CSV table of C-alpha atoms and ligand atoms in Angstrom, one decimal:
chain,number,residue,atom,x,y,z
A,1,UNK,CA,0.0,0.0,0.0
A,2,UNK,CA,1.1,3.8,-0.7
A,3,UNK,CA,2.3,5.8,1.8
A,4,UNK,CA,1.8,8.7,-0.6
A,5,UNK,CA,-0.9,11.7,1.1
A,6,UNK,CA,-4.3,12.1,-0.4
A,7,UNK,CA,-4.6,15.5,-1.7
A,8,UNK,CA,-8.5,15.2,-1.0
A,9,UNK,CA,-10.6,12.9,-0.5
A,10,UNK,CA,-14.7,13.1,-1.3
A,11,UNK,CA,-17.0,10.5,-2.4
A,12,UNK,CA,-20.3,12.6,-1.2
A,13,UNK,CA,-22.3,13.2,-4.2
A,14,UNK,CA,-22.5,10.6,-8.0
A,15,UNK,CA,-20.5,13.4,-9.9
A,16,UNK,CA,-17.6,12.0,-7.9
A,17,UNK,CA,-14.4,10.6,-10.0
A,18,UNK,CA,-14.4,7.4,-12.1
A,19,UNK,CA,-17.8,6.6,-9.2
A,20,UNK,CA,-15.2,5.6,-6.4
A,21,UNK,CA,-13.9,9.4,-5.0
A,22,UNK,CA,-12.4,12.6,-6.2
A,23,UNK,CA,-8.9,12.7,-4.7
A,24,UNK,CA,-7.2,15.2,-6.8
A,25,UNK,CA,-9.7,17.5,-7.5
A,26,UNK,CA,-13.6,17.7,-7.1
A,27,UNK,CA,-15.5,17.1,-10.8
A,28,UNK,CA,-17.6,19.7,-9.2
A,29,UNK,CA,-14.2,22.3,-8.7
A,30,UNK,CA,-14.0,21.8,-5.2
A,31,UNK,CA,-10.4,22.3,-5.0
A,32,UNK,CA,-8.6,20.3,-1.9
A,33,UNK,CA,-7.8,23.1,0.3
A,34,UNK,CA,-11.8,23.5,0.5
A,35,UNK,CA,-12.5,20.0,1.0
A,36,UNK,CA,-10.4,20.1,3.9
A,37,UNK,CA,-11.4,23.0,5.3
A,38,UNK,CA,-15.6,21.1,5.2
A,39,UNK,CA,-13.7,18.1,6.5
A,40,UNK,CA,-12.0,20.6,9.7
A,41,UNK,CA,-15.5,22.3,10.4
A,42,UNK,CA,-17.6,19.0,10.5
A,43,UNK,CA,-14.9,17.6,13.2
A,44,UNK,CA,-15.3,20.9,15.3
A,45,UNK,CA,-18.9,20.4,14.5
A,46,UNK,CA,-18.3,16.4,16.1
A,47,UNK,CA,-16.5,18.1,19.0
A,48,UNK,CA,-19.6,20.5,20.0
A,49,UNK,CA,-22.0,17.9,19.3
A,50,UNK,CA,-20.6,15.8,21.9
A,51,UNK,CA,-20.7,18.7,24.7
A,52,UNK,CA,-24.0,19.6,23.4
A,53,UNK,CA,-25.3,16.2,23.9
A,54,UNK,CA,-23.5,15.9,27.3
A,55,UNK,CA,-25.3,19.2,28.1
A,56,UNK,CA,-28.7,18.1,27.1
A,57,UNK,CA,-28.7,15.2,29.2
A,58,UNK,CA,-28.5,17.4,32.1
A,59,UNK,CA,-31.3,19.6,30.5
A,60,UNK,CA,-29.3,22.0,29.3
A,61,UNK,CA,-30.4,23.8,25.5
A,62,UNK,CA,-29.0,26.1,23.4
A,63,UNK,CA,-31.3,26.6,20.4
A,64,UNK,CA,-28.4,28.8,19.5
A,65,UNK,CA,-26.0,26.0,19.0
A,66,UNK,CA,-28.3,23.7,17.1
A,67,UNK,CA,-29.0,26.2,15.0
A,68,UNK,CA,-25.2,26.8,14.2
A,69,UNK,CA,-24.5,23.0,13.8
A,70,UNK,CA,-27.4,22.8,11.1
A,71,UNK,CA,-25.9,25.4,9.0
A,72,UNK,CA,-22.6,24.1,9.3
A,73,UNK,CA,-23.5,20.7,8.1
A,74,UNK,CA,-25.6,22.7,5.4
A,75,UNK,CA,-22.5,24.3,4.2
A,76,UNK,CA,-20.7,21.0,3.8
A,77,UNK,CA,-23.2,19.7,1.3
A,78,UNK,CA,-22.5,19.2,-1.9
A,79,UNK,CA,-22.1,22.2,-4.5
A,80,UNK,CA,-22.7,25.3,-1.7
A,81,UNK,CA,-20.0,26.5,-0.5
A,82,UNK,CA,-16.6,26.5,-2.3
A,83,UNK,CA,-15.5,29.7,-0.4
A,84,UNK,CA,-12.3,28.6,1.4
A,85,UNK,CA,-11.9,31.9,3.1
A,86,UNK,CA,-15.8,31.4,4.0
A,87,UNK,CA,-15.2,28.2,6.2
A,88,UNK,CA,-12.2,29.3,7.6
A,89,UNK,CA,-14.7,32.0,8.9
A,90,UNK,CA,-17.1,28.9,9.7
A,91,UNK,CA,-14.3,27.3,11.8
A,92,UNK,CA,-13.6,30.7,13.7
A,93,UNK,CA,-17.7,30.7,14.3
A,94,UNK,CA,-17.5,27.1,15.4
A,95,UNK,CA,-14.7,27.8,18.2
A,96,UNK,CA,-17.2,30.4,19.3
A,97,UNK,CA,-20.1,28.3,19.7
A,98,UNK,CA,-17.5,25.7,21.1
A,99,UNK,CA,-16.9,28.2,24.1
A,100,UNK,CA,-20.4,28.3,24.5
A,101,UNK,CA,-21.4,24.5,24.5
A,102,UNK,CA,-18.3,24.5,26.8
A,103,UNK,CA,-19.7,26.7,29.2
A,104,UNK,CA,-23.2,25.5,29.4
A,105,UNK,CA,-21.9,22.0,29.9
A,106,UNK,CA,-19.7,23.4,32.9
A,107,UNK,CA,-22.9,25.4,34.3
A,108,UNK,CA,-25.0,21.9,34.1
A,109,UNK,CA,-22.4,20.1,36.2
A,110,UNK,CA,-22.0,22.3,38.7
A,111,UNK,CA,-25.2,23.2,39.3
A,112,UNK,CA,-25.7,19.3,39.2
A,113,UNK,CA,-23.2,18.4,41.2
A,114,UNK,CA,-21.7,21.9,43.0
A,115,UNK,CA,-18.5,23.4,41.8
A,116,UNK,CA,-15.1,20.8,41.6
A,117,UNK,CA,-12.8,21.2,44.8
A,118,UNK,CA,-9.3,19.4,44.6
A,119,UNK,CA,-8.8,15.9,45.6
A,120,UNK,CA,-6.5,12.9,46.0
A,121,UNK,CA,-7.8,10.2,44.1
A,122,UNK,CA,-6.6,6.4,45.0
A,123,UNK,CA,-5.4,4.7,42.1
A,124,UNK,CA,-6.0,0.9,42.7
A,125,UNK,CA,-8.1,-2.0,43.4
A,126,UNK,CA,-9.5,-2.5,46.7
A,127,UNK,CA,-11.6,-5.4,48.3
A,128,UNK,CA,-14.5,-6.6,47.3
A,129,UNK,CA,-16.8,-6.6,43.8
A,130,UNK,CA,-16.2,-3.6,41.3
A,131,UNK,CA,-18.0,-1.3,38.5
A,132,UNK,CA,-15.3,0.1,36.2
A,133,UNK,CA,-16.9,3.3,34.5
A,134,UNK,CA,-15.5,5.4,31.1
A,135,UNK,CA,-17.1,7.8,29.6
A,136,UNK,CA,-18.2,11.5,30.1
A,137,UNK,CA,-21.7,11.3,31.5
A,138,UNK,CA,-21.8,12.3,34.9
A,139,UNK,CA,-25.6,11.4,35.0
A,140,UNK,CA,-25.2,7.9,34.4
A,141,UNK,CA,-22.5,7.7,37.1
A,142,UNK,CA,-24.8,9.5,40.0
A,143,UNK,CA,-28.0,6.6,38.8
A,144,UNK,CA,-25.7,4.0,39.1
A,145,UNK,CA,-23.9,5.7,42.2
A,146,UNK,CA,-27.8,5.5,43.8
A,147,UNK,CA,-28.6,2.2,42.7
A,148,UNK,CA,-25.4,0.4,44.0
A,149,UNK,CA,-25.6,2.1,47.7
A,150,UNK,CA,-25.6,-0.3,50.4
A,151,UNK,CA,-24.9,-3.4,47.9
A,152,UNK,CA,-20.9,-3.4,49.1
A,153,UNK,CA,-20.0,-2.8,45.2
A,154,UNK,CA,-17.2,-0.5,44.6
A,155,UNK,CA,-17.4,2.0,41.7
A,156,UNK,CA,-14.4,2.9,40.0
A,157,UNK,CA,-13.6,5.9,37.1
A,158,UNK,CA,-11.1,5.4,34.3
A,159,UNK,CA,-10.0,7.9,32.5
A,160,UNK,CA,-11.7,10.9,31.5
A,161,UNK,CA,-14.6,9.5,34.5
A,162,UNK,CA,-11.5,10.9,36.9
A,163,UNK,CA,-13.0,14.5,37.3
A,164,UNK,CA,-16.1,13.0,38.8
A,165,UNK,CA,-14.2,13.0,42.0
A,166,UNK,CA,-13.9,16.7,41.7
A,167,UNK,CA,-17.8,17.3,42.3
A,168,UNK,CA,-18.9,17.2,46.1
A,169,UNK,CA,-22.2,15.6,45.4
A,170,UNK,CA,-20.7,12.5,43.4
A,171,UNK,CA,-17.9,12.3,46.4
A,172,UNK,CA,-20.6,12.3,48.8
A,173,UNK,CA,-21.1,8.5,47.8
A,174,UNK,CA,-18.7,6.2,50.0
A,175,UNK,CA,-18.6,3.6,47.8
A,176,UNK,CA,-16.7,6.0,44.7
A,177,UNK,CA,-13.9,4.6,46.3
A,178,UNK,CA,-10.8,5.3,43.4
A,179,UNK,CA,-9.7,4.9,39.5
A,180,UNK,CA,-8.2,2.1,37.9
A,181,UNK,CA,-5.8,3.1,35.2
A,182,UNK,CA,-5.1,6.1,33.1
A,183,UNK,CA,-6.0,7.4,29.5
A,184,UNK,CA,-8.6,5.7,27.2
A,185,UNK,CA,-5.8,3.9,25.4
A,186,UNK,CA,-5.1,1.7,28.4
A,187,UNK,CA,-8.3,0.4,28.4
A,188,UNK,CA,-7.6,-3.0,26.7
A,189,UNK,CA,-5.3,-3.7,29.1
A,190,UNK,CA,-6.8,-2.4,32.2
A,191,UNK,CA,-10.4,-3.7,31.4
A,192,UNK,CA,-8.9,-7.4,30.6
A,193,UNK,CA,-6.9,-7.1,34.3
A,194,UNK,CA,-9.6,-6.1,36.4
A,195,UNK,CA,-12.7,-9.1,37.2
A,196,UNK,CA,-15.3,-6.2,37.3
A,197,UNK,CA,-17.8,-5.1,35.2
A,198,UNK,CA,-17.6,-2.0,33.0
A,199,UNK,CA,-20.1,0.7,32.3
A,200,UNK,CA,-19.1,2.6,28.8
A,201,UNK,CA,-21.2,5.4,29.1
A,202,UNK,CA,-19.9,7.9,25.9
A,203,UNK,CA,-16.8,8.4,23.4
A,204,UNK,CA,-13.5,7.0,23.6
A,205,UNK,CA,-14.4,3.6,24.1
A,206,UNK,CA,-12.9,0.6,22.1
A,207,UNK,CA,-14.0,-2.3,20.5
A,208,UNK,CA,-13.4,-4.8,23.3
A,209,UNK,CA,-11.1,-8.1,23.9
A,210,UNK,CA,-12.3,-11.7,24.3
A,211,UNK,CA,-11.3,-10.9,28.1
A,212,UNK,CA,-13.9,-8.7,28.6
A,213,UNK,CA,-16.6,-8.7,26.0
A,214,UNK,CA,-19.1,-10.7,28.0
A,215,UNK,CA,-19.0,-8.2,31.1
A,216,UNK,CA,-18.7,-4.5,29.9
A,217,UNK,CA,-22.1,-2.8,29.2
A,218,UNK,CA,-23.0,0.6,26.8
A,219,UNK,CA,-25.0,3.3,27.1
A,220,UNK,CA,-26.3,6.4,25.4
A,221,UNK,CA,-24.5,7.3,22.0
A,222,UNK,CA,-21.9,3.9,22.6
A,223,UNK,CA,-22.8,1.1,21.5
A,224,UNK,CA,-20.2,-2.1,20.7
A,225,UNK,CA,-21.5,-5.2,18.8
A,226,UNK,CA,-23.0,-8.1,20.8
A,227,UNK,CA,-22.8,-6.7,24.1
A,228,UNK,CA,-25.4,-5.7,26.4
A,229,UNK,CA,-27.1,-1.7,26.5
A,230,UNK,CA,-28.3,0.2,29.0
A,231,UNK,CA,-31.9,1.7,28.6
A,232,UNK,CA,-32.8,3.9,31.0
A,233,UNK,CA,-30.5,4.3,33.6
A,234,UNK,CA,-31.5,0.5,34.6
A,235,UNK,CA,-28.1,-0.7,35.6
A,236,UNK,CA,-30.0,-4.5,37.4
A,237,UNK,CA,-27.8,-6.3,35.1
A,238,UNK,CA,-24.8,-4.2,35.5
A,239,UNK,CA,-24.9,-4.9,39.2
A,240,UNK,CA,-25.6,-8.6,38.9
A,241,UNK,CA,-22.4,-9.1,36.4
A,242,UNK,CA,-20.6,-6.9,39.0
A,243,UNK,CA,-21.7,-9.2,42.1
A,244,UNK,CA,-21.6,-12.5,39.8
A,245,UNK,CA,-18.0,-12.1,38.9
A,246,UNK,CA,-16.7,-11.4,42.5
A,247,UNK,CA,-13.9,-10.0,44.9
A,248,UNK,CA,-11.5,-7.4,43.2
A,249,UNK,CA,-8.1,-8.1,45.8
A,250,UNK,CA,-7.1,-5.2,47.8
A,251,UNK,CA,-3.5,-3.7,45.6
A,252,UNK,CA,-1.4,-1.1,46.5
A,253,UNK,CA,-2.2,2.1,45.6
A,254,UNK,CA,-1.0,5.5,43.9
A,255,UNK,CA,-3.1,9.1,44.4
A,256,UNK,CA,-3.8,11.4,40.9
A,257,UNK,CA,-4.7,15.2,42.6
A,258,UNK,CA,-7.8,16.3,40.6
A,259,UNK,CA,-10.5,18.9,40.8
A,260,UNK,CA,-9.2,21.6,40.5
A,261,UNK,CA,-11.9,24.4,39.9
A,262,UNK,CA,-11.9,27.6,38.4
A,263,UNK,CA,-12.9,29.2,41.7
A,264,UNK,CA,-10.2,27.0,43.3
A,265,UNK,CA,-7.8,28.4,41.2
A,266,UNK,CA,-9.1,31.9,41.9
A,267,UNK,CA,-9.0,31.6,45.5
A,268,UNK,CA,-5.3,32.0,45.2
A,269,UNK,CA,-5.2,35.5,42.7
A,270,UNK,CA,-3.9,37.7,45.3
A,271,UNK,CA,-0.9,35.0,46.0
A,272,UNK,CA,-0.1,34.0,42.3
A,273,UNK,CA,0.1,37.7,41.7
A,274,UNK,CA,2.2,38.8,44.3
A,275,UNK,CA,4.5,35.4,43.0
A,276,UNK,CA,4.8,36.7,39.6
A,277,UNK,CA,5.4,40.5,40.4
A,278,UNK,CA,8.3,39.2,42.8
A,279,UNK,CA,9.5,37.1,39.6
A,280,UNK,CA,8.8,33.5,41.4
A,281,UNK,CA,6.3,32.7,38.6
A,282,UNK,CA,8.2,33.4,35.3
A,283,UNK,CA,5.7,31.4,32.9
A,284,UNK,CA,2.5,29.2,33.0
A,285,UNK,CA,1.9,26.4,31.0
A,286,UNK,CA,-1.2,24.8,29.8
A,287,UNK,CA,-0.1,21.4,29.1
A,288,UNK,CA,-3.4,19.2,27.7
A,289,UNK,CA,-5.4,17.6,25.5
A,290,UNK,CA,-6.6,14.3,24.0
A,291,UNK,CA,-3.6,11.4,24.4
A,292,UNK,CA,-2.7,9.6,21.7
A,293,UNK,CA,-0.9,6.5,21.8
A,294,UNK,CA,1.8,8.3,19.2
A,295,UNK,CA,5.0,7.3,19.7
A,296,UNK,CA,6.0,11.0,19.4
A,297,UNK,CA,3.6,11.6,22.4
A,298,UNK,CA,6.2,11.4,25.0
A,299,UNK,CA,7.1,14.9,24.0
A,300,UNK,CA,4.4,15.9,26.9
A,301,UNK,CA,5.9,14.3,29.7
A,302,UNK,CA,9.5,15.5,28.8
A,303,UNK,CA,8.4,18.5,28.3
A,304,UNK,CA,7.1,19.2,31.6
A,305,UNK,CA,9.7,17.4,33.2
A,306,UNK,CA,12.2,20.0,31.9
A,307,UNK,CA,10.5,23.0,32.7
A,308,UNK,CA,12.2,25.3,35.3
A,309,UNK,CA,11.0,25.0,39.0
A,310,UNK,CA,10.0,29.0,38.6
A,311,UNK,CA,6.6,27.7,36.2
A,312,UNK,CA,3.2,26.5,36.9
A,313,UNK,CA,1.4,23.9,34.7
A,314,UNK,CA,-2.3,24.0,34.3
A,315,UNK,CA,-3.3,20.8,33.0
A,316,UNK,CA,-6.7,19.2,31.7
A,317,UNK,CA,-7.9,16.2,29.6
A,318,UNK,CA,-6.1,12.6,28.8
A,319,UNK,CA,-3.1,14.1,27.4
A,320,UNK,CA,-2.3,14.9,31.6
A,321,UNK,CA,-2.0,11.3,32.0
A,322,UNK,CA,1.4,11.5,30.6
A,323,UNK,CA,2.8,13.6,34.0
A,324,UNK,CA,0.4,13.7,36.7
A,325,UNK,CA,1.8,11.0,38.4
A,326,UNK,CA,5.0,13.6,38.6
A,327,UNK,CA,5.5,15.3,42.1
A,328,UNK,CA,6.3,19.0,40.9
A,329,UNK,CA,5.8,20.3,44.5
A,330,UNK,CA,4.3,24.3,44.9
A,331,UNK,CA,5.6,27.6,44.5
A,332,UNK,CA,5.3,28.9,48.6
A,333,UNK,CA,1.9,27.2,48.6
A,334,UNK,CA,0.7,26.9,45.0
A,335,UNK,CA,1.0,23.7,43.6
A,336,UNK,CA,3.2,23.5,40.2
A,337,UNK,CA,0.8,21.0,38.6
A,338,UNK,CA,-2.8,22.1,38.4
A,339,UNK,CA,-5.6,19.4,37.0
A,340,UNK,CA,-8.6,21.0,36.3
A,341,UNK,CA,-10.4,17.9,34.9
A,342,UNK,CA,-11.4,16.1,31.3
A,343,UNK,CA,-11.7,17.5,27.9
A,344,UNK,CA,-15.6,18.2,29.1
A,345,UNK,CA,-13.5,20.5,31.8
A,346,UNK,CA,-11.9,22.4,29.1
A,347,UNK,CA,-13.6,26.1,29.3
A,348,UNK,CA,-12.1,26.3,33.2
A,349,UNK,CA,-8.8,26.3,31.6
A,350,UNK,CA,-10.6,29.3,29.3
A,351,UNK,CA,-11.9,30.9,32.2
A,352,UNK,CA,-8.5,30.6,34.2
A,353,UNK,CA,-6.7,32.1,31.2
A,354,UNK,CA,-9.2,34.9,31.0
A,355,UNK,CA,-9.3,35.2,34.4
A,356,UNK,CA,-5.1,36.2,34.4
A,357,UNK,CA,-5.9,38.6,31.8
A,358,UNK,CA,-8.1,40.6,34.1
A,359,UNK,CA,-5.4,39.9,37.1
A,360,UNK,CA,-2.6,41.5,35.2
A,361,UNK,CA,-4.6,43.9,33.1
A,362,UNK,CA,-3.1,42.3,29.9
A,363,UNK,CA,-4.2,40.4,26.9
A,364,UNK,CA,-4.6,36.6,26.0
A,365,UNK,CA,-1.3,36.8,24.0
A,366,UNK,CA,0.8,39.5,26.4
A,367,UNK,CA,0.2,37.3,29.6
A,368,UNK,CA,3.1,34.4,30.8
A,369,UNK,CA,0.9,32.0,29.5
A,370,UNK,CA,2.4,29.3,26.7
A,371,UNK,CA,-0.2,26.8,25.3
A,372,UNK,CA,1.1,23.0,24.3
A,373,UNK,CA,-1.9,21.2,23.1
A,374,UNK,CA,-2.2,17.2,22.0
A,375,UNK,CA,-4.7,16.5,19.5
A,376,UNK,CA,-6.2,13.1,18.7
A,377,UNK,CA,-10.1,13.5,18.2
A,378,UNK,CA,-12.4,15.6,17.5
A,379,UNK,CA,-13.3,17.7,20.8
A,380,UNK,CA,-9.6,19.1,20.1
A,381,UNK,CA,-9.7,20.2,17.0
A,382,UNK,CA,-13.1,22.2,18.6
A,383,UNK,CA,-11.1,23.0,21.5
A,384,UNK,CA,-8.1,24.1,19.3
A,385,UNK,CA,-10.8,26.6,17.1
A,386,UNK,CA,-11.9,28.1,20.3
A,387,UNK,CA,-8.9,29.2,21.1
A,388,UNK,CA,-8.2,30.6,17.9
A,389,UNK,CA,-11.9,32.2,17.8
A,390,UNK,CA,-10.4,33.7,21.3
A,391,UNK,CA,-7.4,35.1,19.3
A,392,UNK,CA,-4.7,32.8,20.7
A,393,UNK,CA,-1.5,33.0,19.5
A,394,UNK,CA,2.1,31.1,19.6
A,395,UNK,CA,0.8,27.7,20.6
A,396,UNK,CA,2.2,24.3,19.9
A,397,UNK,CA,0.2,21.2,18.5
A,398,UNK,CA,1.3,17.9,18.5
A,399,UNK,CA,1.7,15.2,18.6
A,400,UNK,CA,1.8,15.2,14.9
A,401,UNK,CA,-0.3,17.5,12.8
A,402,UNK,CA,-4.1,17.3,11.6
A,403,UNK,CA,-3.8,15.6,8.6
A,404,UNK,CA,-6.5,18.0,7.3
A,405,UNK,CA,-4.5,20.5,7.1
A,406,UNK,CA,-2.4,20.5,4.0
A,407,UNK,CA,0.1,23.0,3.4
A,408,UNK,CA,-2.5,26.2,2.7
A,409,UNK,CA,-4.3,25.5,6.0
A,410,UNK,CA,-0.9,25.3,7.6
A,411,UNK,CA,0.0,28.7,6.1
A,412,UNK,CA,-3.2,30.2,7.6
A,413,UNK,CA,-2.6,28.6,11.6
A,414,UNK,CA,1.7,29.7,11.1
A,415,UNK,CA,0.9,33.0,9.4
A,416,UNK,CA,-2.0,34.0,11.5
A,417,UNK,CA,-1.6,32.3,14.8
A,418,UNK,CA,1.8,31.4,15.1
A,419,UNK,CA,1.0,28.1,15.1
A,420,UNK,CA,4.0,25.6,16.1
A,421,UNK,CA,4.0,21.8,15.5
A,422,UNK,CA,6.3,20.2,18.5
A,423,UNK,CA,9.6,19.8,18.3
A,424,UNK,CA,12.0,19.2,20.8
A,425,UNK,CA,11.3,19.1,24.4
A,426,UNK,CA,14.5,21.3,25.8
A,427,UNK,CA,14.6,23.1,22.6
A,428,UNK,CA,10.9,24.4,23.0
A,429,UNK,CA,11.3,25.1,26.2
A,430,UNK,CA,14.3,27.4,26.0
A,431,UNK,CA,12.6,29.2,23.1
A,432,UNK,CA,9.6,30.2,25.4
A,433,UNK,CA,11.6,30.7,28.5
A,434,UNK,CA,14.5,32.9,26.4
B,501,SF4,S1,-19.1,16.9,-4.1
B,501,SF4,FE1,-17.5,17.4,-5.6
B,501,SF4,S2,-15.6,16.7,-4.8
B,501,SF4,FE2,-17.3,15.7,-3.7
B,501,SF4,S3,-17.7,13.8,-4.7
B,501,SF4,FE3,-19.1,15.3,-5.6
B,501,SF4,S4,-17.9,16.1,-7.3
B,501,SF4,FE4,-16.5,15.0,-6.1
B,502,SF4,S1,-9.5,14.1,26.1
B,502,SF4,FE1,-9.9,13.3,24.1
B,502,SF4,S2,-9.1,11.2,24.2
B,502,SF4,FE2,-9.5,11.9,26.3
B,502,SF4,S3,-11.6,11.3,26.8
B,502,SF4,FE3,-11.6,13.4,26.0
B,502,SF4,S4,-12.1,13.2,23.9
B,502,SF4,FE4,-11.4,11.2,24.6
């Protein structure tokens, strides 16, 4: 097979080349630079849909949004818009509404579940029967949080389930006693080692092993073939598997600090800017993003490894799993590694940033602030067009490029935004530190 790159790539309408795909050019004169730039807004569209849907679960509705997301998938059809300049516009609209979807999501959990305060989170199996749950829906965690009291199961979160710990009204529930494992690339191996059953309750699930077909359960917008689905937030055969398949053993354990809210992070204004007027902050770092199992992904860990003991590191979705086992320690009291929670967290890191802005009376791209995003899925690409829409410059993306964007879409994100793709570790760092 050819390793050569697809220029473009669109099979959408019976115009389309020799009937199997235009991949040079469209028959209709789409030319690949636009194709691309439909193929960029429907992912930022698949990144607000899932916030959106995440919100309305909790009853929160934006007509505004839906309205946005149906002429965004109207622009994409075929023969209307062939306006590259257009949908880079588009994109720019879509980080907007990104910020937005962001924020209701945010408002719906905390006034679900009360604002996140910091915790240590055990990392490891303890005694007794076990629910593993993935996912983002914090919904189906509280039901199944309610129907398991008093049944001496243990609930556990993987992944991006770890901010859940964050919320004082899920922590209230004894029996959310810890995590098992990290990002949602470990989950073949972590589902297959733990005897418990598992609860996939939204995106970033995978198909599963032989090890563990017969005792993990969807919900919602998951589904995987031949395996059982929730309806209703009636989890009876959830818990049965759970108690059926018996004892976890009690293992060692490891803490992951989470829950970091904005408020949380506010709390300690009047210190951070006393630190950074004295010159004992020199730089903060947000460090985040999807993981990706990308060899070149180690970049994160390295990176923050390296920086100087003067910098703080705000941190959110899977791409933290690379450090947040490090120790960083604090500068006179505030901690060097900050985790405010999953990609579904993402606008606190907005409203932190902000937030600065109004502390030091500066703008998004005059504060201390360096950006080093990881991108895997779609929620990042909407995350990384919100922070464009926001006028965010200088950033770095790894840990290898969107494939959508060809060498024109590159120009726009260098020549507009500064745009950096990774490089090294110790090199990057010294450019931003000087
Ligand atoms: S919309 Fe244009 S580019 Fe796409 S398949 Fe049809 S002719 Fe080809
Ligand atoms: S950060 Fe990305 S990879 Fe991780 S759970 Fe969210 S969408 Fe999935």
């Amino acid at each position: 097979m050819s390793n050569e790159k697809v220029d473009m790539f669109c099979w959408q309408c019976s115009q389309t080349a020799k009937g199997s795909g235009c991949t040079v050019r469209g028959v209709c004169g789409k030319v690949p630079t636009v194709a691309r730039l439909q193929d960029n807004l429907i992912y930022s569209m698949k990144g607000i849909s899932a916030y959106n849907y995440n919100a309305n679960v909790l009853g929160s509705k934006d007509p505004e949004i839906d309205e946005f997301l149906t002429k965004g998938l109207y622009s994409t059809l075929t023969n209307v818009n062939f306006d590259a300049e257009d949908l880079v516009n588009l994109a720019l609209e879509a980080g907007e509404v990104n910020v937005k979807v962001m924020r209701m999501l945010k408002d719906a959990h905390i006034a679900h579940y009360g604002e996140p305060t910091p915790v240590e989170v055990q990392v490891g199996s303890k005694k007794g029967p076990g629910i593993l749950v993935t996912g983002h829906d914090l919904k189906a965690l509280e039901e199944l949080l309610k129907q398991t009291e008093g049944k001496g199961i243990n609930i556990y979160t993987h992944s991006e389930m770890l901010p859940a710990h964050g919320y004082p009204k899920l922590r209230e529930y004894e029996h959310l006693v810890g995590q098992l494992g990290g990002p949602w690339f470990d989950q073949k191996e972590i589902f297959s080692k733990y005897n418990v059953a598992i609860l996939a309750t939204s995106n970033c699930v995978l198909l599963p092993k032989d090890e563990y077909k017969d005792r993990i359960f969807t919900m919602d917008v998951a589904k995987l073939p031949d395996t059982p689905i929730i309806e209703n937030y009636d989890f009876t055969e959830l818990i049965n598997k759970a108690l059926e398949l018996g004892d976890l053993e009690e293992e060692e354990t490891k803490t992951f600090t989470t829950g970091f809210g904005v408020n949380t992070i506010l709390s300690l204004a009047d210190k951070i800017k006393e630190l950074v007027t004295d010159g004992k902050i020199k730089r903060f770092f947000l460090v985040g993003g999807c993981d990706s199992p990308h060899p070149k992904a180690t970049y994160y860990r390295e990176f923050v490894e390296n920086l100087p003991e003067d910098t703080i590191v705000l941190t959110l979705a899977c791409g933290k799993y690379r450090f947040n086992d490090l120790d960083l320690g604090d500068i006179e009291g505030v901690p060097r590694l900050i985790d405010m929670g999953q990609c579904n967290d993402a606008i606190a890191a907005v409203d932190v940033a902000l937030a600065l802005c109004d502390l030091f009376d500066l703008g998004l791209n005059e504060l201390p602030l360096t950006i080093v995003l990881s991108w895997m899925e779609q929620k990042a690409v909407a995350i990384l067009w919100s922070l464009l829409y926001l006028g965010k410059t200088d950033m770095l993306i790894g840990p290898i490029l969107p494939a959508w964007a060809n060498d024109d879409i590159l120009n726009i994100l260098v020549n507009n935004y500064n745009l950096t793709p990774i490089g090294d570790p110790k090199e990057d760092i010294k450019k931003i530190m000087g």
